[in-house]
Amino acid sequence: MAQEAGFWLFHIPNIMLAAAIYTLLGRYILSLMFPADSDKVVWRVFKQITDPILNAVRMVTPAIVPPPLLNLFAIIWLLLLRVAFYFLIRSLGLLPIVPGASS
């Protein structure tokens, strides 16, 4: 049972961080195709999903970073957070063990 808890404790946040990174990457690619004030549905959905993330990133990113590059900084911050999360889980000994794999 403890192994299952370690499995979900690692994978759920890891998958959520990965989804946020890929969504931000999708917004960046769409920003190359659509203007910032576009009324296309796909653009509005990506903006609604990623705006809270970008607002949080704006707090930790220097103000000199222009708004178009904030998306790339958000991707970098989330990648660093994902790596830090991996090492935290590993240091706590909660990293899931793959059956049959040698360590």
PDB file of C-alpha atoms in Angstrom:
ATOM      1  CA  MET A   1       0.000   0.000   0.000  1.00  0.00           C
ATOM      2  CA  ALA A   2       2.850   2.393   0.804  1.00  0.00           C
ATOM      3  CA  GLN A   3       4.353   1.701  -2.620  1.00  0.00           C
ATOM      4  CA  GLU A   4       1.065   2.706  -4.282  1.00  0.00           C
ATOM      5  CA  ALA A   5       1.020   5.958  -2.322  1.00  0.00           C
ATOM      6  CA  GLY A   6       4.563   6.706  -3.507  1.00  0.00           C
ATOM      7  CA  PHE A   7       3.513   5.923  -7.064  1.00  0.00           C
ATOM      8  CA  TRP A   8       0.635   8.408  -7.056  1.00  0.00           C
ATOM      9  CA  LEU A   9       2.501  10.970  -4.960  1.00  0.00           C
ATOM     10  CA  PHE A  10       5.109  11.150  -7.698  1.00  0.00           C
ATOM     11  CA  HIS A  11       3.082  10.704 -10.879  1.00  0.00           C
ATOM     12  CA  ILE A  12       0.062  12.972 -10.326  1.00  0.00           C
ATOM     13  CA  PRO A  13       2.079  16.194  -9.770  1.00  0.00           C
ATOM     14  CA  ASN A  14       4.574  15.134 -12.441  1.00  0.00           C
ATOM     15  CA  ILE A  15       1.821  14.674 -15.022  1.00  0.00           C
ATOM     16  CA  MET A  16       0.204  17.981 -14.028  1.00  0.00           C
ATOM     17  CA  LEU A  17       3.501  19.829 -14.458  1.00  0.00           C
ATOM     18  CA  ALA A  18       4.067  18.139 -17.822  1.00  0.00           C
ATOM     19  CA  ALA A  19       0.556  19.095 -18.984  1.00  0.00           C
ATOM     20  CA  ALA A  20       1.165  22.713 -17.955  1.00  0.00           C
ATOM     21  CA  ILE A  21       4.476  22.770 -19.843  1.00  0.00           C
ATOM     22  CA  TYR A  22       2.936  21.342 -23.011  1.00  0.00           C
ATOM     23  CA  THR A  23      -0.021  23.737 -22.790  1.00  0.00           C
ATOM     24  CA  LEU A  24       2.352  26.698 -22.461  1.00  0.00           C
ATOM     25  CA  LEU A  25       4.322  25.383 -25.417  1.00  0.00           C
ATOM     26  CA  GLY A  26       1.085  25.165 -27.407  1.00  0.00           C
ATOM     27  CA  ARG A  27       0.209  28.738 -26.454  1.00  0.00           C
ATOM     28  CA  TYR A  28       3.632  29.924 -27.583  1.00  0.00           C
ATOM     29  CA  ILE A  29       3.247  28.228 -30.967  1.00  0.00           C
ATOM     30  CA  LEU A  30      -0.277  29.637 -31.339  1.00  0.00           C
ATOM     31  CA  SER A  31       0.988  33.116 -30.438  1.00  0.00           C
ATOM     32  CA  LEU A  32       3.133  32.965 -33.559  1.00  0.00           C
ATOM     33  CA  MET A  33       0.000  32.403 -35.667  1.00  0.00           C
ATOM     34  CA  PHE A  34      -2.661  34.537 -33.956  1.00  0.00           C
ATOM     35  CA  PRO A  35      -2.599  38.157 -32.784  1.00  0.00           C
ATOM     36  CA  ALA A  36      -2.894  38.716 -29.031  1.00  0.00           C
ATOM     37  CA  ASP A  37      -6.479  39.982 -29.325  1.00  0.00           C
ATOM     38  CA  SER A  38      -7.734  37.216 -31.624  1.00  0.00           C
ATOM     39  CA  ASP A  39     -11.247  35.881 -31.059  1.00  0.00           C
ATOM     40  CA  LYS A  40     -10.522  32.347 -32.311  1.00  0.00           C
ATOM     41  CA  VAL A  41     -11.797  29.680 -29.926  1.00  0.00           C
ATOM     42  CA  VAL A  42      -8.581  27.690 -29.728  1.00  0.00           C
ATOM     43  CA  TRP A  43      -6.606  30.834 -28.853  1.00  0.00           C
ATOM     44  CA  ARG A  44      -9.124  31.910 -26.197  1.00  0.00           C
ATOM     45  CA  VAL A  45      -9.080  28.448 -24.589  1.00  0.00           C
ATOM     46  CA  PHE A  46      -5.279  28.361 -24.450  1.00  0.00           C
ATOM     47  CA  LYS A  47      -5.273  31.868 -22.972  1.00  0.00           C
ATOM     48  CA  GLN A  48      -7.838  30.945 -20.297  1.00  0.00           C
ATOM     49  CA  ILE A  49      -5.865  27.852 -19.300  1.00  0.00           C
ATOM     50  CA  THR A  50      -2.425  29.453 -19.245  1.00  0.00           C
ATOM     51  CA  ASP A  51      -3.161  32.969 -17.957  1.00  0.00           C
ATOM     52  CA  PRO A  52      -3.156  31.880 -14.269  1.00  0.00           C
ATOM     53  CA  ILE A  53       0.208  30.174 -14.785  1.00  0.00           C
ATOM     54  CA  LEU A  54       1.636  33.235 -16.509  1.00  0.00           C
ATOM     55  CA  ASN A  55       0.324  35.511 -13.750  1.00  0.00           C
ATOM     56  CA  ALA A  56       2.117  33.375 -11.146  1.00  0.00           C
ATOM     57  CA  VAL A  57       5.303  33.343 -13.226  1.00  0.00           C
ATOM     58  CA  ARG A  58       5.142  37.128 -13.604  1.00  0.00           C
ATOM     59  CA  MET A  59       5.622  37.385  -9.812  1.00  0.00           C
ATOM     60  CA  VAL A  60       8.959  35.521  -9.845  1.00  0.00           C
ATOM     61  CA  THR A  61      10.282  36.729 -13.199  1.00  0.00           C
ATOM     62  CA  PRO A  62      12.100  40.070 -13.457  1.00  0.00           C
ATOM     63  CA  ALA A  63       9.960  42.914 -14.827  1.00  0.00           C
ATOM     64  CA  ILE A  64      12.478  43.537 -17.624  1.00  0.00           C
ATOM     65  CA  VAL A  65      11.236  40.394 -19.412  1.00  0.00           C
ATOM     66  CA  PRO A  66       8.808  41.460 -22.163  1.00  0.00           C
ATOM     67  CA  PRO A  67       5.335  39.840 -22.192  1.00  0.00           C
ATOM     68  CA  PRO A  68       5.956  37.756 -25.362  1.00  0.00           C
ATOM     69  CA  LEU A  69       8.951  36.087 -23.702  1.00  0.00           C
ATOM     70  CA  LEU A  70       7.148  35.478 -20.418  1.00  0.00           C
ATOM     71  CA  ASN A  71       5.680  32.296 -21.888  1.00  0.00           C
ATOM     72  CA  LEU A  72       9.151  30.882 -22.534  1.00  0.00           C
ATOM     73  CA  PHE A  73      10.263  31.829 -19.038  1.00  0.00           C
ATOM     74  CA  ALA A  74       7.202  30.036 -17.658  1.00  0.00           C
ATOM     75  CA  ILE A  75       8.221  26.884 -19.527  1.00  0.00           C
ATOM     76  CA  ILE A  76      11.749  27.127 -18.115  1.00  0.00           C
ATOM     77  CA  TRP A  77      10.490  27.727 -14.550  1.00  0.00           C
ATOM     78  CA  LEU A  78       8.127  24.749 -14.768  1.00  0.00           C
ATOM     79  CA  LEU A  79      10.877  22.512 -16.146  1.00  0.00           C
ATOM     80  CA  LEU A  80      13.095  23.497 -13.225  1.00  0.00           C
ATOM     81  CA  LEU A  81      10.216  22.875 -10.822  1.00  0.00           C
ATOM     82  CA  ARG A  82       9.663  19.441 -12.345  1.00  0.00           C
ATOM     83  CA  VAL A  83      13.337  18.507 -11.929  1.00  0.00           C
ATOM     84  CA  ALA A  84      13.370  19.836  -8.356  1.00  0.00           C
ATOM     85  CA  PHE A  85      10.224  17.824  -7.602  1.00  0.00           C
ATOM     86  CA  TYR A  86      11.895  14.662  -8.905  1.00  0.00           C
ATOM     87  CA  PHE A  87      14.933  15.156  -6.678  1.00  0.00           C
ATOM     88  CA  LEU A  88      12.719  15.955  -3.675  1.00  0.00           C
ATOM     89  CA  ILE A  89      10.703  12.760  -4.097  1.00  0.00           C
ATOM     90  CA  ARG A  90      13.915  10.810  -4.672  1.00  0.00           C
ATOM     91  CA  SER A  91      15.573  12.233  -1.543  1.00  0.00           C
ATOM     92  CA  LEU A  92      12.500  11.345   0.532  1.00  0.00           C
ATOM     93  CA  GLY A  93      12.689   7.766  -0.759  1.00  0.00           C
ATOM     94  CA  LEU A  94       9.223   7.916  -2.320  1.00  0.00           C
ATOM     95  CA  LEU A  95      10.300   7.387  -5.910  1.00  0.00           C
ATOM     96  CA  PRO A  96       8.324   4.483  -7.436  1.00  0.00           C
ATOM     97  CA  ILE A  97      10.316   1.317  -8.019  1.00  0.00           C
ATOM     98  CA  VAL A  98      10.061  -0.399 -11.379  1.00  0.00           C
ATOM     99  CA  PRO A  99       9.680  -4.164 -10.816  1.00  0.00           C
ATOM    100  CA  GLY A 100      12.508  -6.128 -12.377  1.00  0.00           C
ATOM    101  CA  ALA A 101      14.787  -3.114 -12.828  1.00  0.00           C
ATOM    102  CA  SER A 102      18.224  -3.184 -11.243  1.00  0.00           C
ATOM    103  CA  SER A 103      19.399  -0.122  -9.370  1.00  0.00           C
TER     104      SER A 103
END
